[in-house]
Amino acid sequence: ADLKRLKFKARGGTDIEPLMKWAEKTKPVCLIVFTDGYYETPRTNPKVPVLWVVNNNPGFVAPFGKHIPYNFKDAR
C-alpha cells in the first residue's frame, strides 16, 4: 500500500555503480533496487542477494540476482 503513494519522476542518467560498490564493501543482508532498468550495466557484482524491482520494462534482464516486473501505473 505504501508503494502506491510514491511519486516517481524520470530524469535519466542513473549510475548504479556506486550503489554496487557500496554493497560489495558493506555486505548488506540483501539489496533491493527500484529501477526502470534503463541504465549502464554495472561492472561490480556485490555478491549479495539483489532483488531488482523493475517498473514498466518487460525486456529487462537482471545482470545478477532476481527481478520482479512491476508497473506503478497499474498500482494506482
Tab-separated table of N, CA and C in Angstrom:
chain	number	residue	atom	x	y	z
A	1	ALA	N	0.824	-1.194	0.000
A	1	ALA	CA	0.000	0.000	0.000
A	1	ALA	C	0.867	1.256	0.000
A	2	ASP	N	1.998	1.228	0.704
A	2	ASP	CA	2.870	2.403	0.744
A	2	ASP	C	3.450	2.728	-0.628
A	3	LEU	N	3.705	1.697	-1.433
A	3	LEU	CA	4.261	1.940	-2.768
A	3	LEU	C	3.304	2.752	-3.632
A	4	LYS	N	2.016	2.588	-3.407
A	4	LYS	CA	1.028	3.297	-4.214
A	4	LYS	C	1.079	4.807	-3.985
A	5	ARG	N	1.596	5.237	-2.850
A	5	ARG	CA	1.659	6.663	-2.538
A	5	ARG	C	2.937	7.331	-3.050
A	6	LEU	N	3.890	6.550	-3.528
A	6	LEU	CA	5.149	7.121	-4.011
A	6	LEU	C	4.936	7.893	-5.306
A	7	LYS	N	5.641	8.976	-5.447
A	7	LYS	CA	5.643	9.758	-6.680
A	7	LYS	C	7.005	9.581	-7.339
A	8	PHE	N	7.025	9.137	-8.576
A	8	PHE	CA	8.269	8.908	-9.288
A	8	PHE	C	8.410	9.920	-10.413
A	9	LYS	N	9.641	10.368	-10.622
A	9	LYS	CA	9.947	11.281	-11.718
A	9	LYS	C	11.119	10.708	-12.486
A	10	ALA	N	10.995	10.685	-13.800
A	10	ALA	CA	12.085	10.201	-14.643
A	10	ALA	C	13.014	11.358	-14.973
A	11	ARG	N	14.302	11.141	-14.754
A	11	ARG	CA	15.290	12.150	-15.092
A	11	ARG	C	16.372	11.574	-15.990
A	12	GLY	N	16.574	10.277	-15.931
A	12	GLY	CA	17.630	9.661	-16.727
A	12	GLY	C	18.994	9.841	-16.090
A	13	GLY	N	19.965	9.175	-16.652
A	13	GLY	CA	21.326	9.330	-16.167
A	13	GLY	C	21.644	8.555	-14.904
A	14	THR	N	20.881	7.534	-14.606
A	14	THR	CA	21.121	6.755	-13.396
A	14	THR	C	22.459	6.037	-13.466
A	15	ASP	N	23.251	6.198	-12.447
A	15	ASP	CA	24.527	5.498	-12.326
A	15	ASP	C	24.438	4.626	-11.082
A	16	ILE	N	24.260	3.315	-11.259
A	16	ILE	CA	24.108	2.432	-10.104
A	16	ILE	C	25.433	1.805	-9.653
A	17	GLU	N	26.504	2.111	-10.360
A	17	GLU	CA	27.804	1.551	-9.979
A	17	GLU	C	28.198	1.933	-8.544
A	18	PRO	N	28.001	3.185	-8.099
A	18	PRO	CA	28.342	3.495	-6.699
A	18	PRO	C	27.555	2.654	-5.695
A	19	LEU	N	26.294	2.367	-5.995
A	19	LEU	CA	25.485	1.522	-5.123
A	19	LEU	C	26.058	0.109	-5.057
A	20	MET	N	26.456	-0.430	-6.195
A	20	MET	CA	27.010	-1.785	-6.225
A	20	MET	C	28.345	-1.851	-5.484
A	21	LYS	N	29.167	-0.828	-5.627
A	21	LYS	CA	30.443	-0.798	-4.898
A	21	LYS	C	30.204	-0.689	-3.392
A	22	TRP	N	29.218	0.119	-2.992
A	22	TRP	CA	28.869	0.235	-1.581
A	22	TRP	C	28.437	-1.121	-1.021
A	23	ALA	N	27.566	-1.816	-1.765
A	23	ALA	CA	27.072	-3.120	-1.315
A	23	ALA	C	28.197	-4.153	-1.271
A	24	GLU	N	29.110	-4.083	-2.227
A	24	GLU	CA	30.254	-5.003	-2.227
A	24	GLU	C	31.107	-4.790	-0.967
A	25	LYS	N	31.274	-3.543	-0.582
A	25	LYS	CA	32.109	-3.199	0.570
A	25	LYS	C	31.415	-3.483	1.907
A	26	THR	N	30.147	-3.117	2.028
A	26	THR	CA	29.448	-3.214	3.317
A	26	THR	C	28.717	-4.538	3.525
A	27	LYS	N	28.464	-5.285	2.458
A	27	LYS	CA	27.805	-6.593	2.512
A	27	LYS	C	26.478	-6.564	3.279
A	28	PRO	N	25.476	-5.817	2.777
A	28	PRO	CA	24.166	-5.865	3.422
A	28	PRO	C	23.563	-7.261	3.291
A	29	VAL	N	22.562	-7.549	4.091
A	29	VAL	CA	21.893	-8.851	4.026
A	29	VAL	C	21.304	-9.058	2.634
A	30	CYS	N	20.744	-7.998	2.068
A	30	CYS	CA	20.237	-8.038	0.696
A	30	CYS	C	20.177	-6.609	0.172
A	31	LEU	N	20.012	-6.480	-1.117
A	31	LEU	CA	19.921	-5.181	-1.768
A	31	LEU	C	18.669	-5.198	-2.638
A	32	ILE	N	17.789	-4.227	-2.425
A	32	ILE	CA	16.575	-4.112	-3.234
A	32	ILE	C	16.706	-2.830	-4.044
A	33	VAL	N	16.685	-2.975	-5.362
A	33	VAL	CA	16.892	-1.851	-6.271
A	33	VAL	C	15.589	-1.581	-7.025
A	34	PHE	N	15.008	-0.399	-6.819
A	34	PHE	CA	13.845	0.034	-7.585
A	34	PHE	C	14.367	0.797	-8.789
A	35	THR	N	13.979	0.375	-9.987
A	35	THR	CA	14.537	0.970	-11.201
A	35	THR	C	13.589	0.789	-12.371
A	36	ASP	N	13.813	1.579	-13.415
A	36	ASP	CA	13.120	1.318	-14.675
A	36	ASP	C	13.971	0.404	-15.555
A	37	GLY	N	15.184	0.114	-15.105
A	37	GLY	CA	16.054	-0.806	-15.817
A	37	GLY	C	16.834	-0.187	-16.950
A	38	TYR	N	16.707	1.102	-17.153
A	38	TYR	CA	17.436	1.770	-18.227
A	38	TYR	C	18.653	2.462	-17.622
A	39	TYR	N	19.744	1.747	-17.598
A	39	TYR	CA	20.988	2.242	-17.024
A	39	TYR	C	22.129	1.466	-17.659
A	40	GLU	N	23.332	1.944	-17.448
A	40	GLU	CA	24.503	1.205	-17.920
A	40	GLU	C	24.708	0.013	-16.987
A	41	THR	N	24.920	-1.151	-17.546
A	41	THR	CA	25.088	-2.362	-16.749
A	41	THR	C	26.234	-2.192	-15.768
A	42	PRO	N	25.990	-2.491	-14.496
A	42	PRO	CA	27.055	-2.311	-13.502
A	42	PRO	C	28.223	-3.256	-13.759
A	43	ARG	N	29.414	-2.764	-13.483
A	43	ARG	CA	30.615	-3.585	-13.639
A	43	ARG	C	30.877	-4.411	-12.384
A	44	THR	N	30.290	-3.984	-11.262
A	44	THR	CA	30.536	-4.639	-9.978
A	44	THR	C	29.348	-5.496	-9.580
A	45	ASN	N	29.601	-6.772	-9.322
A	45	ASN	CA	28.600	-7.647	-8.718
A	45	ASN	C	28.917	-7.676	-7.229
A	46	PRO	N	28.015	-7.160	-6.378
A	46	PRO	CA	28.332	-7.062	-4.954
A	46	PRO	C	28.363	-8.406	-4.231
A	47	LYS	N	27.946	-9.453	-4.901
A	47	LYS	CA	27.947	-10.804	-4.318
A	47	LYS	C	27.139	-10.868	-3.022
A	48	VAL	N	25.993	-10.171	-3.048
A	48	VAL	CA	24.960	-10.280	-2.020
A	48	VAL	C	23.654	-10.496	-2.780
A	49	PRO	N	22.625	-11.032	-2.131
A	49	PRO	CA	21.346	-11.182	-2.835
A	49	PRO	C	20.820	-9.817	-3.302
A	50	VAL	N	20.501	-9.736	-4.590
A	50	VAL	CA	19.980	-8.491	-5.165
A	50	VAL	C	18.614	-8.787	-5.770
A	51	LEU	N	17.642	-7.960	-5.403
A	51	LEU	CA	16.304	-8.042	-5.979
A	51	LEU	C	16.054	-6.743	-6.732
A	52	TRP	N	15.814	-6.858	-8.012
A	52	TRP	CA	15.533	-5.711	-8.877
A	52	TRP	C	14.021	-5.597	-9.017
A	53	VAL	N	13.432	-4.504	-8.573
A	53	VAL	CA	12.006	-4.234	-8.761
A	53	VAL	C	11.935	-3.274	-9.938
A	54	VAL	N	11.462	-3.787	-11.073
A	54	VAL	CA	11.609	-3.085	-12.350
A	54	VAL	C	10.266	-2.562	-12.840
A	55	ASN	N	10.211	-1.253	-13.020
A	55	ASN	CA	8.986	-0.604	-13.456
A	55	ASN	C	8.889	-0.544	-14.978
A	56	ASN	N	7.838	-1.140	-15.504
A	56	ASN	CA	7.443	-0.975	-16.898
A	56	ASN	C	8.576	-1.176	-17.901
A	57	ASN	N	9.267	-2.311	-17.803
A	57	ASN	CA	10.340	-2.635	-18.739
A	57	ASN	C	10.336	-4.153	-18.941
A	58	PRO	N	9.431	-4.646	-19.791
A	58	PRO	CA	9.291	-6.099	-19.952
A	58	PRO	C	10.528	-6.793	-20.522
A	59	GLY	N	11.439	-6.064	-21.156
A	59	GLY	CA	12.636	-6.670	-21.721
A	59	GLY	C	13.813	-6.705	-20.762
A	60	PHE	N	13.620	-6.247	-19.537
A	60	PHE	CA	14.721	-6.172	-18.578
A	60	PHE	C	15.262	-7.553	-18.249
A	61	VAL	N	16.587	-7.656	-18.236
A	61	VAL	CA	17.276	-8.874	-17.810
A	61	VAL	C	18.228	-8.465	-16.698
A	62	ALA	N	18.073	-9.074	-15.540
A	62	ALA	CA	18.922	-8.734	-14.400
A	62	ALA	C	20.364	-9.161	-14.675
A	63	PRO	N	21.336	-8.276	-14.414
A	63	PRO	CA	22.730	-8.653	-14.618
A	63	PRO	C	23.192	-9.682	-13.593
A	64	PHE	N	22.525	-9.745	-12.448
A	64	PHE	CA	22.728	-10.735	-11.393
A	64	PHE	C	21.554	-10.596	-10.441
A	65	GLY	N	21.343	-11.584	-9.614
A	65	GLY	CA	20.199	-11.546	-8.710
A	65	GLY	C	18.912	-11.918	-9.433
A	66	LYS	N	17.795	-11.516	-8.859
A	66	LYS	CA	16.474	-11.811	-9.432
A	66	LYS	C	15.722	-10.509	-9.621
A	67	HIS	N	14.707	-10.566	-10.496
A	67	HIS	CA	13.928	-9.343	-10.682
A	67	HIS	C	12.434	-9.626	-10.648
A	68	ILE	N	11.709	-8.580	-10.257
A	68	ILE	CA	10.251	-8.615	-10.226
A	68	ILE	C	9.773	-7.489	-11.132
A	69	PRO	N	9.033	-7.819	-12.191
A	69	PRO	CA	8.475	-6.738	-13.023
A	69	PRO	C	7.305	-6.082	-12.296
A	70	TYR	N	7.171	-4.781	-12.450
A	70	TYR	CA	6.121	-4.045	-11.769
A	70	TYR	C	5.748	-2.836	-12.606
A	71	ASN	N	4.467	-2.533	-12.663
A	71	ASN	CA	4.034	-1.346	-13.381
A	71	ASN	C	3.334	-0.433	-12.372
A	72	PHE	N	4.016	0.649	-11.978
A	72	PHE	CA	3.469	1.539	-10.965
A	72	PHE	C	2.165	2.179	-11.415
A	73	LYS	N	1.969	2.349	-12.697
A	73	LYS	CA	0.718	2.930	-13.188
A	73	LYS	C	-0.463	2.022	-12.859
A	74	ASP	N	-0.263	0.703	-12.894
A	74	ASP	CA	-1.325	-0.238	-12.588
A	74	ASP	C	-1.654	-0.288	-11.109
A	75	ALA	N	-0.745	0.189	-10.266
A	75	ALA	CA	-0.918	0.081	-8.822
A	75	ALA	C	-1.790	1.195	-8.247
A	76	ARG	N	-2.148	2.161	-9.038
A	76	ARG	CA	-2.935	3.303	-8.519
A	76	ARG	C	-4.395	3.049	-8.526
